[in-house]
PDB file of C-alpha atoms in Angstrom:
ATOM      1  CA  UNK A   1     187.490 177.537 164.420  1.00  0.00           C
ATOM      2  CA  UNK A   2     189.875 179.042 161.810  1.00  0.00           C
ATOM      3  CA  UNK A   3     190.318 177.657 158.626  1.00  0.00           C
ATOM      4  CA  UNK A   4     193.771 175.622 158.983  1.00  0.00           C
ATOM      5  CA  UNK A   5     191.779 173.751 162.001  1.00  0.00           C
ATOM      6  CA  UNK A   6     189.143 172.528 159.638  1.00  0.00           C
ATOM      7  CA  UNK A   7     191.290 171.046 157.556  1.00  0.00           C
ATOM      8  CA  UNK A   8     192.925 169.120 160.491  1.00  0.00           C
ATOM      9  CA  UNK A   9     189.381 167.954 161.796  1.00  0.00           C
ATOM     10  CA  UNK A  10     187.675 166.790 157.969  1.00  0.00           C
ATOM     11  CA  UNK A  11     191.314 165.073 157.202  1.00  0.00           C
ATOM     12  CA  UNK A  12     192.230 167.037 154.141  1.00  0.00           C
ATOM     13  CA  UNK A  13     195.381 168.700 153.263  1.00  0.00           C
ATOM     14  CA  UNK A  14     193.056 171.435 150.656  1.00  0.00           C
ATOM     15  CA  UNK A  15     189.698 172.176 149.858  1.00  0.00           C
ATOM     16  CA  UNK A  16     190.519 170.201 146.253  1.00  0.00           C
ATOM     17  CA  UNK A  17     189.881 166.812 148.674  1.00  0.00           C
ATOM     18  CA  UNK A  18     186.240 168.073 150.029  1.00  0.00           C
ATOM     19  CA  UNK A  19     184.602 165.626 148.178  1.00  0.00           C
ATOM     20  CA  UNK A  20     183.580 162.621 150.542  1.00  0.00           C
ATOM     21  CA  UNK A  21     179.652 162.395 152.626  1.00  0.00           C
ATOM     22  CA  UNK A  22     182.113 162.360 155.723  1.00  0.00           C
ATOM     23  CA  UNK A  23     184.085 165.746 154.938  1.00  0.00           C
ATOM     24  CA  UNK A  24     179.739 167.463 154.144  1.00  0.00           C
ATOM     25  CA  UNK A  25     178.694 165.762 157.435  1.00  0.00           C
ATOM     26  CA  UNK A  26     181.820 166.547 159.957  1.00  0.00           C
ATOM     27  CA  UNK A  27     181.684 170.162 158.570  1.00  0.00           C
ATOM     28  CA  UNK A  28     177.691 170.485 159.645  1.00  0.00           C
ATOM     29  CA  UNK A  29     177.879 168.633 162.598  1.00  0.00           C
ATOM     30  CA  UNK A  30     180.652 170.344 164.500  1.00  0.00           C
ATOM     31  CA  UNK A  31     178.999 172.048 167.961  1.00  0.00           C
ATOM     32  CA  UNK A  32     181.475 174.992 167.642  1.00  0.00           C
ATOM     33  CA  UNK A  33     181.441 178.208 166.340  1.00  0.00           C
ATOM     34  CA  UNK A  34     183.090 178.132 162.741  1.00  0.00           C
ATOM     35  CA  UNK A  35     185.140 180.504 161.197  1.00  0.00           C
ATOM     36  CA  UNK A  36     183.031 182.133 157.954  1.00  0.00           C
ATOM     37  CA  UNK A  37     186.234 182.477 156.211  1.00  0.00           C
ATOM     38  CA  UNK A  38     187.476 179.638 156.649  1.00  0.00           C
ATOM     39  CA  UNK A  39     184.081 177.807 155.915  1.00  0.00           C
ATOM     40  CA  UNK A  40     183.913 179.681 152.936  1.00  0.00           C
ATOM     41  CA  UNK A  41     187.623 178.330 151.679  1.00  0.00           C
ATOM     42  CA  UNK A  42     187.233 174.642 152.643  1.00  0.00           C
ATOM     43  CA  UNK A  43     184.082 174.763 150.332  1.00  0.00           C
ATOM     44  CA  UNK A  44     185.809 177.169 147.369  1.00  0.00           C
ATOM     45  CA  UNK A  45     187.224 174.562 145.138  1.00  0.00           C
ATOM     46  CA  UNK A  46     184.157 171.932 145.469  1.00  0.00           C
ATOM     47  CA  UNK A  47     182.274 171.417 142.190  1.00  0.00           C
ATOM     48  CA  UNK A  48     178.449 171.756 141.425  1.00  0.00           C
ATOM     49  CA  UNK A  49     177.977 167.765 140.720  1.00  0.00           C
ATOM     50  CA  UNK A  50     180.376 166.997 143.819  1.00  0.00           C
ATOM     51  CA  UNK A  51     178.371 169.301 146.082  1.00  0.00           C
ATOM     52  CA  UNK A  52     174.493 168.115 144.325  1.00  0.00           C
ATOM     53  CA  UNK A  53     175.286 164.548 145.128  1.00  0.00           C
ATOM     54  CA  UNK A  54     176.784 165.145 148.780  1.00  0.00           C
ATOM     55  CA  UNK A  55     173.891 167.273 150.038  1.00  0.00           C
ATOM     56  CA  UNK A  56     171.060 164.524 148.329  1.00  0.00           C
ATOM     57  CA  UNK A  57     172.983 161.747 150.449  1.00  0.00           C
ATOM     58  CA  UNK A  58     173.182 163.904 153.474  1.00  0.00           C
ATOM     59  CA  UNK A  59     169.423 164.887 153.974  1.00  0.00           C
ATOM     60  CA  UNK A  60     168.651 161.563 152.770  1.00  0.00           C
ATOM     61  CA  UNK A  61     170.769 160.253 155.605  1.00  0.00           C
ATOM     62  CA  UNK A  62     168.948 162.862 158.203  1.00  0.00           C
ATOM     63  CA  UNK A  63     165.345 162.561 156.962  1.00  0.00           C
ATOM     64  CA  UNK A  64     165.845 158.515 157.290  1.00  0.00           C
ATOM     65  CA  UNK A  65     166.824 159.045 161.235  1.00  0.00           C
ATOM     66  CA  UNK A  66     164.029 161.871 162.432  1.00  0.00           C
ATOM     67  CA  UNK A  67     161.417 160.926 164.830  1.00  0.00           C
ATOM     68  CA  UNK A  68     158.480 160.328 162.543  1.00  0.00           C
ATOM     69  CA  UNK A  69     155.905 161.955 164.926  1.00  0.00           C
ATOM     70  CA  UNK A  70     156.786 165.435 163.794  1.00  0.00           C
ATOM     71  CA  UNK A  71     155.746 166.000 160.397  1.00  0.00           C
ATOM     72  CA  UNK A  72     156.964 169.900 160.373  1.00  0.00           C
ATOM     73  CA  UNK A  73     160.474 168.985 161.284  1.00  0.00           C
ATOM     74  CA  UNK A  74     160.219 166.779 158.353  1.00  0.00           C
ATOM     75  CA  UNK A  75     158.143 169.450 155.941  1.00  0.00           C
ATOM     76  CA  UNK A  76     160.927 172.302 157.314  1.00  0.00           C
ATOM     77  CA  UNK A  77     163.876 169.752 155.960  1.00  0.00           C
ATOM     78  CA  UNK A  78     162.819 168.758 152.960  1.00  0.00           C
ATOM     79  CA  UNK A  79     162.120 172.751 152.264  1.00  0.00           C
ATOM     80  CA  UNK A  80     165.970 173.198 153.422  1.00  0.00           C
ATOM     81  CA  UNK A  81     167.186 170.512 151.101  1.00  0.00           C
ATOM     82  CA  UNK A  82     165.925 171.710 147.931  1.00  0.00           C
ATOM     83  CA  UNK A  83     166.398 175.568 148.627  1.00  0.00           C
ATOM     84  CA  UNK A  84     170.435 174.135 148.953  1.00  0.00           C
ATOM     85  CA  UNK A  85     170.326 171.929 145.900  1.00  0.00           C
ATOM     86  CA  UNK A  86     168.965 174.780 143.815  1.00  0.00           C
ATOM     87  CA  UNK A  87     171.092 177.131 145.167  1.00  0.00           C
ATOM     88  CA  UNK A  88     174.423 174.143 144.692  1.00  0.00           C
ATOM     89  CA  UNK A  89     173.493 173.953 141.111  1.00  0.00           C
ATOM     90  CA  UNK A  90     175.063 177.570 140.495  1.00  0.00           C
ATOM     91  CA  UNK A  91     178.633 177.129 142.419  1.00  0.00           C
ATOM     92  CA  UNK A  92     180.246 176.439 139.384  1.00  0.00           C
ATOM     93  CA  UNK A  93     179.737 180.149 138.182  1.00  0.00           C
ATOM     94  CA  UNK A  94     181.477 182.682 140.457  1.00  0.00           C
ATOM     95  CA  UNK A  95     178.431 184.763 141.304  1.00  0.00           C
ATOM     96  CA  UNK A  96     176.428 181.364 142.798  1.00  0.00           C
ATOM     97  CA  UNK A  97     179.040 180.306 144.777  1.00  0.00           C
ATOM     98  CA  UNK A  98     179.000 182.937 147.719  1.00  0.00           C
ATOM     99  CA  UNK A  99     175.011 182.451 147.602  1.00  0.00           C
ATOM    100  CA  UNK A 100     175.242 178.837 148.687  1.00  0.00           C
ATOM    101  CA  UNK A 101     177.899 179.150 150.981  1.00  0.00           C
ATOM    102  CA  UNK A 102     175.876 181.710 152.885  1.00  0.00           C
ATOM    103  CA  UNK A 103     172.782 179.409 153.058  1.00  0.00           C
ATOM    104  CA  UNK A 104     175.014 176.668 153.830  1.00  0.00           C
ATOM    105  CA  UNK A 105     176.608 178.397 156.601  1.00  0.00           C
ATOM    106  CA  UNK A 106     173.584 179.885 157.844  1.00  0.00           C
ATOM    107  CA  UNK A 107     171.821 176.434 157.912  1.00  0.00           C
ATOM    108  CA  UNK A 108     175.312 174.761 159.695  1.00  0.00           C
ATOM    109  CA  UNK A 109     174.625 177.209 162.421  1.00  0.00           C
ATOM    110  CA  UNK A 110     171.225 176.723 163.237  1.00  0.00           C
ATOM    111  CA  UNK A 111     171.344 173.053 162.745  1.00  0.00           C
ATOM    112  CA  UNK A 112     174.717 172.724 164.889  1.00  0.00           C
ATOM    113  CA  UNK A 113     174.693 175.424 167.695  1.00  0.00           C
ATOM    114  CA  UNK A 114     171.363 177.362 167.471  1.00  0.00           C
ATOM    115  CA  UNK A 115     168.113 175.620 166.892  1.00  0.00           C
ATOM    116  CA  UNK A 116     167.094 173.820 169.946  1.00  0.00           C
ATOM    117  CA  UNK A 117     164.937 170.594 170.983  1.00  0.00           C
ATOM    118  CA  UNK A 118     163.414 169.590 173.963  1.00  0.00           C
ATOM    119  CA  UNK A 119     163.990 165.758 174.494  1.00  0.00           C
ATOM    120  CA  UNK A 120     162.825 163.665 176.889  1.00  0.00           C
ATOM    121  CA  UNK A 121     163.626 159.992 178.055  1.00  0.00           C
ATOM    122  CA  UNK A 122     160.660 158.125 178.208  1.00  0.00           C
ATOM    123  CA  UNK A 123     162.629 155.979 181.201  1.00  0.00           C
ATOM    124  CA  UNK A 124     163.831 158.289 182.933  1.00  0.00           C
ATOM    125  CA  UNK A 125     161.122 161.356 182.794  1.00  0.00           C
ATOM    126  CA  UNK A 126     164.733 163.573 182.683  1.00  0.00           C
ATOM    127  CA  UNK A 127     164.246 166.443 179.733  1.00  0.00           C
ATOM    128  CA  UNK A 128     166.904 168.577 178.038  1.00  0.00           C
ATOM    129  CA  UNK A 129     167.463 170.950 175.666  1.00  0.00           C
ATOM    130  CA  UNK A 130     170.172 169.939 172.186  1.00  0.00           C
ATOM    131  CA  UNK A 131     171.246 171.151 168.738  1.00  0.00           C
ATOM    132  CA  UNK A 132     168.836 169.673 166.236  1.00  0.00           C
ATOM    133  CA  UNK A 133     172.170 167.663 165.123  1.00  0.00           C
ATOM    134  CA  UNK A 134     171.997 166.156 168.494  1.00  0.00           C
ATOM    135  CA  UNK A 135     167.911 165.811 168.539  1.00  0.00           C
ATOM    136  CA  UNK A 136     168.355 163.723 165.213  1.00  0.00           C
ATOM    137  CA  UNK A 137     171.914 161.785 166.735  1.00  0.00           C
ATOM    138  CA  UNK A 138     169.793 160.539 169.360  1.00  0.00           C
ATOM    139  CA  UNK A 139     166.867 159.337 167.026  1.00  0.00           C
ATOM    140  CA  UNK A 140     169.253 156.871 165.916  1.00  0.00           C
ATOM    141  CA  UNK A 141     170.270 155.767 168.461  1.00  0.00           C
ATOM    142  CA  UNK A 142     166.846 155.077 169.496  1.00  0.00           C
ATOM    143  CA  UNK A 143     166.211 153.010 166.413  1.00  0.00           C
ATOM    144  CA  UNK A 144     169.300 151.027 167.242  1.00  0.00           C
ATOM    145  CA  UNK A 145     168.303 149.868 170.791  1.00  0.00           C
ATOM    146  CA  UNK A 146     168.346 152.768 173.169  1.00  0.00           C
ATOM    147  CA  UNK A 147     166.431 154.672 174.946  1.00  0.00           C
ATOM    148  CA  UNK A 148     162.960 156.006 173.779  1.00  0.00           C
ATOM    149  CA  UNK A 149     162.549 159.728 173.659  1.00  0.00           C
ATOM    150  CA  UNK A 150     160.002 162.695 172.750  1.00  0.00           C
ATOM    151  CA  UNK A 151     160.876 164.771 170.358  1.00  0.00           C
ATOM    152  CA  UNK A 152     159.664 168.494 170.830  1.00  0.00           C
ATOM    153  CA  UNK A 153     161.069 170.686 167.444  1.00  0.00           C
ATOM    154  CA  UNK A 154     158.394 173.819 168.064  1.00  0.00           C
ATOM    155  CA  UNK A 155     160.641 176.200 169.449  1.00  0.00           C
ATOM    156  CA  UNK A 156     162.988 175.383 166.229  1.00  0.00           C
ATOM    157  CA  UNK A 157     160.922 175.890 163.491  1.00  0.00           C
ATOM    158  CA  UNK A 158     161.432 179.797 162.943  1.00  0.00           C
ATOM    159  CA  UNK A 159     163.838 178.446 160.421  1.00  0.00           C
ATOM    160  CA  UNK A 160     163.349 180.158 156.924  1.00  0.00           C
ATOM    161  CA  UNK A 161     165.478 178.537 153.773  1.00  0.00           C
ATOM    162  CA  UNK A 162     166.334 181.028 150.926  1.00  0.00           C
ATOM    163  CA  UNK A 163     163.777 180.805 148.626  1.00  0.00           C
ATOM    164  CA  UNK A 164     165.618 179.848 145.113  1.00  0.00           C
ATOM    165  CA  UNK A 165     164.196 180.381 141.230  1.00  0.00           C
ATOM    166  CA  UNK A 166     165.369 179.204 138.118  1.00  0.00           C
ATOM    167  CA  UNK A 167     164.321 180.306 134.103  1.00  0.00           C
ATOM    168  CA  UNK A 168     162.585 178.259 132.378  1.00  0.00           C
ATOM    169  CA  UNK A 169     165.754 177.972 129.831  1.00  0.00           C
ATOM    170  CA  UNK A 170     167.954 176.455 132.789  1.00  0.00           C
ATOM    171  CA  UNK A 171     165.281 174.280 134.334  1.00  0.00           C
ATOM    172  CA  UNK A 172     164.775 172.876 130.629  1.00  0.00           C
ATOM    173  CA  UNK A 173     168.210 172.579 129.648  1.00  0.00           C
ATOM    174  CA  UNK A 174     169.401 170.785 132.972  1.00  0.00           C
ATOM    175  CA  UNK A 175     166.261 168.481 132.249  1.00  0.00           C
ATOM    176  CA  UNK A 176     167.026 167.391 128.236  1.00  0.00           C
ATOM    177  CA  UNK A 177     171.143 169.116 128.241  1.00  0.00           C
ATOM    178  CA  UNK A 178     171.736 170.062 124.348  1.00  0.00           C
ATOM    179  CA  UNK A 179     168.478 168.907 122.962  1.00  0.00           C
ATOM    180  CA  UNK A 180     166.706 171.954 124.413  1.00  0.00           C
ATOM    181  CA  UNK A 181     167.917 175.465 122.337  1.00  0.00           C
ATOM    182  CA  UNK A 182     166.070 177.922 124.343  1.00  0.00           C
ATOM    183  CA  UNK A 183     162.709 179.003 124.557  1.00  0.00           C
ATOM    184  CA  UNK A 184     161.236 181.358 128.228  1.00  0.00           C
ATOM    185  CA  UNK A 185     162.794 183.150 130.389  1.00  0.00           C
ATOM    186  CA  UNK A 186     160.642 183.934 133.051  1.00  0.00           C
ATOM    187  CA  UNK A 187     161.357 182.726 136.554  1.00  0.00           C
ATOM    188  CA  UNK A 188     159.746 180.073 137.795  1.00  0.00           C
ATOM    189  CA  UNK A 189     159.637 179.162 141.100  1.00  0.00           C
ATOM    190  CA  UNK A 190     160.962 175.482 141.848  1.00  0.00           C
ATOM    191  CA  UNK A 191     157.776 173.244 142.449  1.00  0.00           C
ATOM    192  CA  UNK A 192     158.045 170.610 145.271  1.00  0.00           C
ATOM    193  CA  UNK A 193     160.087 167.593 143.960  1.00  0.00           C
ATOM    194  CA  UNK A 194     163.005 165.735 144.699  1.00  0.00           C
ATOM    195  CA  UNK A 195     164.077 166.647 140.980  1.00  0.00           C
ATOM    196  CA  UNK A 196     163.754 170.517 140.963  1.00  0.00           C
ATOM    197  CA  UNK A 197     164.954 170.661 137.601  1.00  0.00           C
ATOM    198  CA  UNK A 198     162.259 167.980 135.871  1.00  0.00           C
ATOM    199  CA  UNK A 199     159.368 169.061 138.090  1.00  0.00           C
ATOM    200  CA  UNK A 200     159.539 172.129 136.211  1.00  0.00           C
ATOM    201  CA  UNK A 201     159.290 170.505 132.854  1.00  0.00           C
ATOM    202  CA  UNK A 202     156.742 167.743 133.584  1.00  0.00           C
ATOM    203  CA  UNK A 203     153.599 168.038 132.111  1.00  0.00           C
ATOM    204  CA  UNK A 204     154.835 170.537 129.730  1.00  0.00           C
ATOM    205  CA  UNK A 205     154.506 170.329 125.672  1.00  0.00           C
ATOM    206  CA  UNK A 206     156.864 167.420 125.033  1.00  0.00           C
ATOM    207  CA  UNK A 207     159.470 168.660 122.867  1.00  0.00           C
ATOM    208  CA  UNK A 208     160.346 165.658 120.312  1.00  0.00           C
ATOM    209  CA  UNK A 209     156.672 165.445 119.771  1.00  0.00           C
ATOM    210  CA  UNK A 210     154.670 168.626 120.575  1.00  0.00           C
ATOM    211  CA  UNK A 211     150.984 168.044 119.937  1.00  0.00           C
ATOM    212  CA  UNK A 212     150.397 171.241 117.560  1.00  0.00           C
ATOM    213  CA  UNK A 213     149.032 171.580 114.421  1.00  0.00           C
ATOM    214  CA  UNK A 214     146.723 173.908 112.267  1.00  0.00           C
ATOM    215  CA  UNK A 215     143.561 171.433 112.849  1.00  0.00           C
ATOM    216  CA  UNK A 216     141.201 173.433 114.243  1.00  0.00           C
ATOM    217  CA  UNK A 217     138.294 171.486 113.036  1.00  0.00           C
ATOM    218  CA  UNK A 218     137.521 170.209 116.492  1.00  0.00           C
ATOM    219  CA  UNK A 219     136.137 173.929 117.410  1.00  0.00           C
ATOM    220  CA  UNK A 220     133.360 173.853 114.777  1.00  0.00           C
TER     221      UNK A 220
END
């Protein structure tokens, strides 16, 4: 699918309108080979605070309708999600954007067309093999009234997300904004939170009131 067809199927006239949890899910959901090109253009004008809050709504939306017997499918998402939000909070500059994209693109793929789950129907004893979009699709539709089904997501898990690292000077200033002035710059790894950004900061010295002095009275 080329990129003037994408526009036709997410309803926009440019990639300025990509902005809507419709246009983020449409564009990951479609069982069809997609264009890299044209993936990459639909998503070139989308800002960094457009993209953060689309992708936290979207996982939200799939984690909220996966079986809840299989915790790795679960442990494997929640990996994807924040490797993609770290990875979103750079589009803004021009050498983050193509990074994202890629692990966007490469996640569309395997979540549309390539990862597969068995599924069975607890009725009917029939089994099959679907996308993980359709695996999850049919989860809620279980929840609604339908059919019960096994999940099996084992043969789907090979799935790696791009491991992402931040300083510590842009974890810290996208966790206070202006009141931090600098300070490290090693990279830190982001630690398992919804909130990449303050995970990295909690627990550290706090900086309106850091707890140092000269005292050192307490060693004698």
């Amino acid at each position: 699918m080329d990129y003037e067809r994408l526009l036709q199927l997410l309803d926009i006239e440019s990639p300025e309108e990509f902005e809507y949890f419709d246009h983020l899910a449409d564009l990951m959901e479609l069982e069809e080979d997609v264009d890299y090109d044209g993936f990459y253009q639909v998503l070139s004008q989308v800002t960094s605070e457009t993209m953060l809050d689309l992708l936290k709504n979207y996982f939200t939306d799939i984690t909220e309708h996966m079986p809840d017997s299989t915790v790795e499918i679960h442990t494997l998402m929640d990996e994807i999600k924040k490797s993609l939000i770290g990875l979103a909070r750079q589009i803004d500059e021009e050498e983050g954007r193509r990074p994202f994209i890629d692990e966007l693109y490469r996640f569309r793929n395997w979540y549309a067309l390539e990862g597969e789950v068995l599924v069975k129907n607890m009725d009917t004893g029939e089994r099959s093999r679907v996308s993980v979009s359709e695996a999850i699709a049919t989860s809620r539709m279980e929840a609604l009234g339908g059919d019960s089904y096994d999940y099996d997501f084992e043969d789907c898990l090979n799935y790696e997300p791009e491991e992402y690292s931040m300083t510590i000077n842009e974890a810290m200033s996208a966790a206070y904004g202006d009141e931090y002035d600098g300070g490290g710059a090693d990279a830190l790894e982001l630690a398992d939170s919804d909130d990449p950004d303050q995970s990295l900061v909690d627990g550290l010295v706090d900086l309106d009131n850091p707890m140092m002095d000269d005292d050192t009275s307490y060693l004698n």
